[in-house]
Every structure is written in structure tokens, then in C-alpha cells.
Coordinates of C-alpha atoms and ligand atoms in Angstrom, one line a residue:
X1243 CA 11.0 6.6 24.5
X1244 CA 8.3 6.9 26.8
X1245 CA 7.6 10.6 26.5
X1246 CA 7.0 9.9 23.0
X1247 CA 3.3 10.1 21.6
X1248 CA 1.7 8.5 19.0
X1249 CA -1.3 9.0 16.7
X1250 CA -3.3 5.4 16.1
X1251 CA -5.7 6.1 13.3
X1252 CA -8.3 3.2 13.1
X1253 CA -9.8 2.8 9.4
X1254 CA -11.4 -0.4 10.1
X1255 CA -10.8 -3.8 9.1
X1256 CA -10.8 -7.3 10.8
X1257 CA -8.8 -6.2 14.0
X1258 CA -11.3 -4.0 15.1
X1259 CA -14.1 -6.3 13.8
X1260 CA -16.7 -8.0 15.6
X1261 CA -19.3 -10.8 15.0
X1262 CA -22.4 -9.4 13.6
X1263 CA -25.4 -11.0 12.1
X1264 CA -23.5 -11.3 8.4
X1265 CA -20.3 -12.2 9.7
X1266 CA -17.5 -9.9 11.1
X1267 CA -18.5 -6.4 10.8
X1268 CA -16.7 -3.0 11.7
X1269 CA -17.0 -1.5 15.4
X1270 CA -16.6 1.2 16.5
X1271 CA -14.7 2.0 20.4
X1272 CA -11.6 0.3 19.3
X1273 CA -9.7 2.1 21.9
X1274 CA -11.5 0.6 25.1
X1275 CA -10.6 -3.1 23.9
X1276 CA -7.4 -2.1 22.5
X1277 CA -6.7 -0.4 26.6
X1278 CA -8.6 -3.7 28.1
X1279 CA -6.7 -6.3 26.3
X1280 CA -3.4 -4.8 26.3
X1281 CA -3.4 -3.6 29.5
X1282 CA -0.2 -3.0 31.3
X1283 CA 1.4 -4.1 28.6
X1284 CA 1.5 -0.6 27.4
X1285 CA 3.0 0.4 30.1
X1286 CA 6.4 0.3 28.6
X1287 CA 5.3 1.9 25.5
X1288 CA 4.8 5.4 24.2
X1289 CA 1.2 7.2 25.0
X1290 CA -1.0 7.1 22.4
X1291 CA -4.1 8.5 21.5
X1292 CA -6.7 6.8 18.8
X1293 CA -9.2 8.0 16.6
X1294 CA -11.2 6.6 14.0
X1295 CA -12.8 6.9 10.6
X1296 CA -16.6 7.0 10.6
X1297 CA -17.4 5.5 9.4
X1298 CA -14.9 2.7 9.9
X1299 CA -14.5 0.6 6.2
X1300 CA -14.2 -2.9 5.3
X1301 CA -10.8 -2.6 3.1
X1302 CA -12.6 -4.4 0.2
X1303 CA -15.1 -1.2 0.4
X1304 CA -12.4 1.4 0.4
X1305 CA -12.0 3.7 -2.2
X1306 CA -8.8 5.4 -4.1
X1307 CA -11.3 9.0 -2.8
X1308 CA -10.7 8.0 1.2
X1309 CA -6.8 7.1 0.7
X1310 CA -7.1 11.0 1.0
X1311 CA -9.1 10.9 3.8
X1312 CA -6.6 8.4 6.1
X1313 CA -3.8 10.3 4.9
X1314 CA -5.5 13.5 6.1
X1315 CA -5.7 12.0 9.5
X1316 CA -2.2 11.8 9.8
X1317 CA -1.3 15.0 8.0
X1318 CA -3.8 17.2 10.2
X1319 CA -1.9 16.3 13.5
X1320 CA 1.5 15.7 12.0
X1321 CA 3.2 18.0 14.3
X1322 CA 1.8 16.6 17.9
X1323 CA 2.8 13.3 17.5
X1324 CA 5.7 11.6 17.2
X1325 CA 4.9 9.2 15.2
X1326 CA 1.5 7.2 14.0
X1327 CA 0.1 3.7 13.3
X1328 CA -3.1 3.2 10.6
X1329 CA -5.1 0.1 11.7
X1330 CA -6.5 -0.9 8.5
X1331 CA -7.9 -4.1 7.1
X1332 CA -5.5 -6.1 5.0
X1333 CA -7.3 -6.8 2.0
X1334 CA -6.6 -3.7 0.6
X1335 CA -3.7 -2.5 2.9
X1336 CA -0.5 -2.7 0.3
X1337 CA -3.0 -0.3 -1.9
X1338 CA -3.5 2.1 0.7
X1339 CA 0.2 1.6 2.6
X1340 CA 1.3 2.7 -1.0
X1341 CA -0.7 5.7 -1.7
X1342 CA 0.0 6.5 2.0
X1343 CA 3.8 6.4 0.7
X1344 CA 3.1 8.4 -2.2
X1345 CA 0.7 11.7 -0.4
X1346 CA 3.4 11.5 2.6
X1347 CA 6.8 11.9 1.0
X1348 CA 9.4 13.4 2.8
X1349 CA 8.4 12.2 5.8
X1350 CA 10.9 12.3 8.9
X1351 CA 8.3 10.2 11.6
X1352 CA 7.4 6.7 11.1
X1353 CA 3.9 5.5 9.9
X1354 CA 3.5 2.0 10.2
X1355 CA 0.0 0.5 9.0
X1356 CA -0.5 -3.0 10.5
X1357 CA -4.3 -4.9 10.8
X1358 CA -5.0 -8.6 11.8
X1359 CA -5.9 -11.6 10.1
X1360 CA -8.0 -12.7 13.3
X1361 CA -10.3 -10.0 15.4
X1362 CA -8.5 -8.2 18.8
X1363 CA -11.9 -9.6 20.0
X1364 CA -11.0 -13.1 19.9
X1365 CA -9.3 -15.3 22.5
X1366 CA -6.7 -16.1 19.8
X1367 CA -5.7 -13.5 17.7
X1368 CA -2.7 -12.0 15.9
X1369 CA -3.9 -8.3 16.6
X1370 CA -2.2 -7.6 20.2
X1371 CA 1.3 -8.5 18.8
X1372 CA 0.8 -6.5 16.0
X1373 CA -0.7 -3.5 18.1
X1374 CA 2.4 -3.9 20.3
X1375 CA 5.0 -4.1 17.9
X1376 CA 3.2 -0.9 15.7
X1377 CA 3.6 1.0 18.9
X1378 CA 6.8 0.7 19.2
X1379 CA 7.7 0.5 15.7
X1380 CA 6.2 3.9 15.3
X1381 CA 8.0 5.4 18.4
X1382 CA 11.6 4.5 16.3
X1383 CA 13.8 7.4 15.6
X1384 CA 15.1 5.5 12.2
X1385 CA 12.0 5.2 10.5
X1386 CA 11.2 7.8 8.1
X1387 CA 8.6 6.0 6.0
X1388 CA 5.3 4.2 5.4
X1389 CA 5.7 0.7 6.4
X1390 CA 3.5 -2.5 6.9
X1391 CA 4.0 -4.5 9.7
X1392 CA 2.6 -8.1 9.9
X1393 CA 3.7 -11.1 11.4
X1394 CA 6.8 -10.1 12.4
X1395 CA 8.4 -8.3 9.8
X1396 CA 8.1 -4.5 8.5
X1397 CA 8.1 -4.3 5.1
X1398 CA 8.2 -0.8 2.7
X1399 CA 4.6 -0.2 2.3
X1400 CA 5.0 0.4 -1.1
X1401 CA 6.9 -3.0 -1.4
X1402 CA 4.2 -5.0 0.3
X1403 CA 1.4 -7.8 -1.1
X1404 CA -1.3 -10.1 0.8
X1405 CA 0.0 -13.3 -0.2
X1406 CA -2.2 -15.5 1.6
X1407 CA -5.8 -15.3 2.3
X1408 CA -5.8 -17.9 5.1
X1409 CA -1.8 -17.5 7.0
X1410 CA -1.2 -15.1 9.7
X1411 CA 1.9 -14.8 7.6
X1412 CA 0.1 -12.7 5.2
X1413 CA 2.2 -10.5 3.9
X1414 CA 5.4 -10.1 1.7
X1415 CA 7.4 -7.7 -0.3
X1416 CA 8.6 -10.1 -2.9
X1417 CA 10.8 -7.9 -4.7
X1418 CA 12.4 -5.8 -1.5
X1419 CA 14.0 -7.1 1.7
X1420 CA 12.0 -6.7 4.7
X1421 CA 13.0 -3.4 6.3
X1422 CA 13.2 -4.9 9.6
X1423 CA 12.1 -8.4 12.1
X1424 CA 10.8 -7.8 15.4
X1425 CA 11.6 -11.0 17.7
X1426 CA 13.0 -10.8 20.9
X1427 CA 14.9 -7.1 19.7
X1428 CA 13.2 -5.1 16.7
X1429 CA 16.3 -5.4 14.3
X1430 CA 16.6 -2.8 11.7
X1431 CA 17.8 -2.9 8.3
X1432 CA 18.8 0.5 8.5
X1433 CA 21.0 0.1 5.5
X1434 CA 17.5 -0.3 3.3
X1435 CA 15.5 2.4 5.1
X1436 CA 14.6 5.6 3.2
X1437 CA 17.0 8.9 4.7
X1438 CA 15.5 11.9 5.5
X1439 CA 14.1 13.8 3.0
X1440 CA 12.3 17.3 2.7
X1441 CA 8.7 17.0 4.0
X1442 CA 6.6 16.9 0.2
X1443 CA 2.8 16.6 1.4
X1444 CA 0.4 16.5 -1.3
X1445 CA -2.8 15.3 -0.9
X1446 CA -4.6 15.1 -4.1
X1447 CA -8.4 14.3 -5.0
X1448 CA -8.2 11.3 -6.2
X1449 CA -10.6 9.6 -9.3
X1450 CA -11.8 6.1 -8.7
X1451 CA -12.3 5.6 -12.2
X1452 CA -8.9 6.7 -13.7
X1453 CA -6.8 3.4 -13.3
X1454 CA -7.7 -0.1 -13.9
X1455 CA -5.8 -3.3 -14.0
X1456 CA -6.2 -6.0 -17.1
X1457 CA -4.5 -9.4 -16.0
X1458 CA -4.1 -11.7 -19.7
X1459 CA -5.0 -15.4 -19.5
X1460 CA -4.7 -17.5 -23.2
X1461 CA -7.2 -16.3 -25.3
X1462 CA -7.7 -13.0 -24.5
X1463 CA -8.6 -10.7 -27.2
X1464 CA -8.9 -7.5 -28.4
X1465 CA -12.9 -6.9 -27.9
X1466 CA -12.2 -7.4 -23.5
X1467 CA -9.2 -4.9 -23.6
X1468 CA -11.5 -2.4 -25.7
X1469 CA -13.9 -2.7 -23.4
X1470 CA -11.7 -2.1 -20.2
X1471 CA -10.2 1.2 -22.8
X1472 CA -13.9 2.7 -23.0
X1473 CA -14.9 2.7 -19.2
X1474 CA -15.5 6.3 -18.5
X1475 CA -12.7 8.4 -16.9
X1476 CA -10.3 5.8 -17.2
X1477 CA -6.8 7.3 -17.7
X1478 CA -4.2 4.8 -17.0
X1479 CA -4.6 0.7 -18.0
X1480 CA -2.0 -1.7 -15.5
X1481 CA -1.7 -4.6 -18.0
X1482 CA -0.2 -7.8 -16.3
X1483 CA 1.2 -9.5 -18.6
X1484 CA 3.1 -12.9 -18.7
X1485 CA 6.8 -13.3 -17.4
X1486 CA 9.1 -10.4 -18.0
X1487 CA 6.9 -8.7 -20.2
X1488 CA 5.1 -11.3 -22.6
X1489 CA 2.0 -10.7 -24.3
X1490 CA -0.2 -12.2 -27.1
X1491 CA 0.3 -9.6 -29.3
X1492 CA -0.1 -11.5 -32.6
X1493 CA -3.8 -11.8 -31.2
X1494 CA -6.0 -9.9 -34.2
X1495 CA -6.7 -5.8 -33.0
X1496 CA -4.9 -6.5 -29.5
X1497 CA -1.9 -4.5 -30.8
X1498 CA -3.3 -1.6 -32.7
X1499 CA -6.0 -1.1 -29.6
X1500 CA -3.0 -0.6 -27.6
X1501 CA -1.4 1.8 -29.9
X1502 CA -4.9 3.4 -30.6
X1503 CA -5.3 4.2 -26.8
X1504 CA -1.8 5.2 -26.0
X1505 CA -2.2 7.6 -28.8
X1506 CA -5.6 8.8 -26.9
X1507 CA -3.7 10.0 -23.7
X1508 CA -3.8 6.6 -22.2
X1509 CA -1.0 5.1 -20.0
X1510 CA -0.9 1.6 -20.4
X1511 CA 2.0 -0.1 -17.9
X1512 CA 3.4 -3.6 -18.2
X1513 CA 4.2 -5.3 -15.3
X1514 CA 4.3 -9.0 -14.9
X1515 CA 1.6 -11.3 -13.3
X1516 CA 4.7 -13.4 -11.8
X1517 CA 4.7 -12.7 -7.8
X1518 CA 8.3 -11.9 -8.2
X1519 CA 10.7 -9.9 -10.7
X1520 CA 10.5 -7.7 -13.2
X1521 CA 9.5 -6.5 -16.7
X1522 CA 12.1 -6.1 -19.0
X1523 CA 10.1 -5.8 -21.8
X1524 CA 12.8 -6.0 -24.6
X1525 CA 14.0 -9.8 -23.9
X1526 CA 11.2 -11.0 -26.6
X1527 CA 10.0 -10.2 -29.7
X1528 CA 6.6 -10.3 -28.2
X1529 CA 7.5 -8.0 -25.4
X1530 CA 9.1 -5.4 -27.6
X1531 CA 5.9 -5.4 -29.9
X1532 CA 4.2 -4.1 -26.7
X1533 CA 6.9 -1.3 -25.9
X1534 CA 7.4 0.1 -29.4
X1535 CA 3.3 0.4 -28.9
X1536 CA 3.6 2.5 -26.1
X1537 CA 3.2 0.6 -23.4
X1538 CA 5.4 1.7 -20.6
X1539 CA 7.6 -0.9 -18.4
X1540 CA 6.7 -1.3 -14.7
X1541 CA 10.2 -2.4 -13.9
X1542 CA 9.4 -4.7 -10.4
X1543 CA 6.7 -2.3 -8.8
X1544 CA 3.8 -4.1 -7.4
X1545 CA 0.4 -3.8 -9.2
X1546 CA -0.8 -2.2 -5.9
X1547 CA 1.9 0.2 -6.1
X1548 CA 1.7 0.9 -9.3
X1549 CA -2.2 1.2 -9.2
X1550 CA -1.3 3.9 -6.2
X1551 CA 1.2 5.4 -8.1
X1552 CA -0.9 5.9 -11.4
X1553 CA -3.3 7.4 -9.5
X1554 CA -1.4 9.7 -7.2
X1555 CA 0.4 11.0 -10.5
X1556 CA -2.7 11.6 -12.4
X1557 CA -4.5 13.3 -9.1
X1558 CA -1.3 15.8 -9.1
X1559 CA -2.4 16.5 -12.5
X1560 CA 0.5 14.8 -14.5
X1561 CA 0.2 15.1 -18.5
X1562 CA 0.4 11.1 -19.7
X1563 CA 4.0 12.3 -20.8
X1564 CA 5.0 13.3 -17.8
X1565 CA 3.5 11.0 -16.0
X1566 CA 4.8 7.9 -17.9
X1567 CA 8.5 9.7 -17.6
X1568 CA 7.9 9.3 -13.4
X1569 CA 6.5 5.7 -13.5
X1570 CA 9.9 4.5 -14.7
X1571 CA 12.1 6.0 -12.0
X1572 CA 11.6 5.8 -8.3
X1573 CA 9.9 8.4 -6.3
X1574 CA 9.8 6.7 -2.4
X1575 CA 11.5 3.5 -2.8
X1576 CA 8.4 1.9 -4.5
X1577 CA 10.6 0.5 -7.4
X1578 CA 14.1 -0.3 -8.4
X1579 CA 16.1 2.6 -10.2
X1580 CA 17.9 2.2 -13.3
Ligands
LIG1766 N1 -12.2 -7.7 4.8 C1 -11.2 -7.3 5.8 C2 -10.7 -6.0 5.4 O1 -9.9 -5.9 4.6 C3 -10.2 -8.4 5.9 C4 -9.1 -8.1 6.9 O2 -9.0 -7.0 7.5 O3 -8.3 -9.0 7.2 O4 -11.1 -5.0 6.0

């Protein structure tokens, strides 16, 4: 295990952060603190070597346009290492862990993003566990995927949400198992881990403005969803809708605005706003009104997997038609199969 090399690609985030004179702020020379507070600690570890994104990006900055740019990091070196760890912030890091899983397909090394909830620079911090068990997370022969690790558990990257702004326990994948705990052994479940599939690198440019997400509350009506419809280069609408697939569609114009813009080229997906389950838009009357419109059903993908996904198809220059066939079936374990 030790001969082993890794890649750590630092993005930025609050585990590289330091205090600044508007609060935490990006810093660059992650690697020095990383070496100085690990210390021999990494001694039992693979070697790793680190670079970094300049600049480095507050996750709530980052754009769909430097998903490329991260996975480009890992794709240029692909063959020296044996496996690589994204430090990235974790506001945004189940967006990017699942357009990581969608550009790296195929891929037979492990790449495990992980960031902290607390600065490495602190006393008191949940970065050097998560730093530790990256390392050797990303040095494991039975990971063939983009995973997340926080807090003790790897989930799918594509699987994985920030449910709490505040916990060091900040992450979940409420509709998939965690792939694997690390305690006093990293246990696998290797029964859930992706196999080995041909290597299917595509790094697309990616449009900032083709997707965008619509969440309904009570009351919403047709002139908001219009306006979301008319924002320039938008390609694909993610509508969250209520429970398995519900939406007000008896609301006047919401339903023929849908039908009008699906007709345009648009992919609209339902997914629910529920943290957990799935769309199965045909259980009610007001669900089906939304399918026989168009609207396509997410199944149980995340809305940051489904954003990533949307994207990624449309960058790989997917007709809507071809692209709404590949949203309902599973590419890299992002969603349920039929
Ligand atoms: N704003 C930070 C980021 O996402 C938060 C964090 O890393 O926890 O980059």
C-alpha cells in the first residue's frame, strides 16, 4: 500500500480556509499545513503529491464551467497516480462529486472528494480525519468510483446531499446505502460498489445557464415558472415538486406553460422536494397531469445529481429526446433502474 501514489487536488473550500478580514477566505499552500499538522501520521499512508486550483473557489462561487476544470486535474495525470482525493468545499460538493461521476465514467481508481466543516487551521477541526481517511480511502484497490467521504462514511458521490449546515455530520445519501464506514477498519460494502467498467472520459464545456431548478410552495403560479422558462440559454427546468410527484396543476396556465415549453425543446424533470424517495408520477391524478405534459420522472436521483446529469447530457450535445430517454435509466449508479 505504501508504494502507492496519490493525486490530492485542492479546489478550495473551508478545509483549506483561513480567517481573513471578511471571515474565512481561501489559502493558498495547503500542502505545508496539511505535512505540518499531519505529520508522521502519514507515515503509514501512500505518498501523495497536492496541487491546487488558482485560483482556489469558495464552493458557493463555483461554476458548472470549472466542474471541467477539477475533473481535468484528475484526468491530465490519470495515469501516475494511483488514485486521487478532491478537497473541495461542501456547499456545493454533491454538485460537483456528481458531475465528477458523470465526466469520469469507467473509472478503475478511486476518487474520493472529502472537505471540512471546520478549517485544518483550527485547534479543533474535522479536516485531519477526513484528510486521513481520503488518503487511504483513495489508495483502496475496490474503489472504482467517485465518492464523498465525510464523517465517517463514503457515500456514492452522485448519491450524496449537505443535510446540515451546522453538524460535522453533514452529509447523507438518503436514497443509497453508504458505500462504506471507516472506524477502527475501513469496512466496504463492496456488494454496492460500482465494478469495473471501460474507462469513458468525456469532458464537456459545460453552460451555466442551461439547467435550473424551480422548487413549488402553495400558490405558485404560472407567471414565476414563465419567467424561470424565458431565462436565456436555459435548456432543462428540475421541477421539485411535492411527494411522489404532486403538483398544482389545476393552477390557471401552469399546465399548458409546461406543455408549451416541452414542446420548445425543453426538459422539464420531476423529482420530489421530500429528502427521501422517489417520483412515481402516476400515483395521482395530479401527478399524471404533469407526465402526460411532458415532464419527465426523476425516479429517486438527487436534485444535485440530476442538475449534474442535465448538464453533462446537454454538454455531450444530447437532443431533448435523447437526453430525456438517459435521465430515466442509470448511467454511474446515480439513480435506481427500472
Ligand atoms: N463556503 C464553503 C465552501 O463551500 C463552505 C465549506 O466548505 O464548508 O467552500
Amino acid at each position: 500500500m505504501t508504494e502507492k501514489r496519490l493525486l490530492v487536488v485542492h479546489t478550495g473550500g473551508t478545509i483549506g480556509m483561513v480567517p481573513g478580514a471578511h471571515g474565512l477566505e481561501p489559502a493558498n499552500g495547503f500542502e505545508a499545513l496539511m505535512r505540518q499538522r499531519l505529520g508522521e501520521r502519514l507515515d503509514t499512508l501512500p505518498a501523495f503529491e497536492l496541487v491546487e486550483l488558482a485560483p482556489l473557489i469558495d464552493s458557493a462561487e463555483l461554476l458548472p464551467a470549472q466542474w471541467r476544470t477539477i475533473a481535468d486535474a484528475v484526468v491530465t495525470r490519470y495515469d501516475e497516480y494511483d488514485g486521487f482525493v478532491v478537497l473541495h468545499g461542501t456547499d456545493t460538493m454533491a454538485y460537483t462529486a456528481s458531475a465528477l461521476s458523470f465526466m469520469l465514467q469507467g473509472l478503475d481508481k478511486p476518487v474520493i472528494v472529502t472537505g471540512s466543516q471546520i478549517p485544518l487551521s483550527r485547534a479543533r477541526n474535522d479536516a485531519e480525519g477526513h484528510l486521513l481517511a481520503a488518503l487511504a480511502l483513495a489508495a483502496h484497490e475496490k474503489i472504482h468510483e467517485v465518492g464523498l467521504y465525510f464523517n465517517g462514511r463514503l457515500l456514492r458521490g452522485n448519491r450524496a446531499v449537505k443535510v446540515d449546515a451546522s453538524a460535522l455530520a453533514a452529509f447523507d445519501s438518503p436514497n443509497y446505502p453508504p458505500l462504506g464506514e471507516v472506524g477502527i477498519d475501513i469496512r466496504l460494502r463492496e456488494d454496492l460498489l460500482l465494478p469495473v467498467a471501460s474507462r469513458a472520459f468525456t469532458l464537456p464545456a459545460f453552460d451555466n445557464t442551461a439547467v435550473a431548478v424551480l422548487r413549488l410552495f402553495p400558490g405558485i403560479g404560472s407567471a414565476l415558472l414563465q419567467a424561470v422558462l424565458s431565462q436565456p440559454g436555459l435548456k432543462a427546468l428540475i421541477l421539485q415538486s411535492y411527494g411522489v410527484g404532486n403538483a398544482p396543476v389545476t393552477a390557471p396556465g401552469l399546465l399548458e406553460t409546461l406543455e408549451a415549453a416541452v414542446a420548445q425543446g425543453t426538459l422539464v424533470v420531476n423529482l420530489t422536494q421530500c429528502p427521501r424517495g422517489a417520483v412515481a408520477a402516476s400515483t395521482y391524478a395530479t401527478g399524471s397531469a404533469l407526465a402526460q405534459a411532458g415532464v419527465i420522472g426523476g425516479a429517486d436521483l438527487t436534485v444535485e445529481a440530476a442538475f449534474a446529469k442535465l448538464h453533462w447530457l446537454l454538454a455531450m450535445g444530447n437532443t431533448p429526446a435523447q437526453a430525456a430517454a438517459l435521465m430515466q435509466r442509470p448511467l454511474c449508479g446515480e439513480q435506481r433502474g427500472h
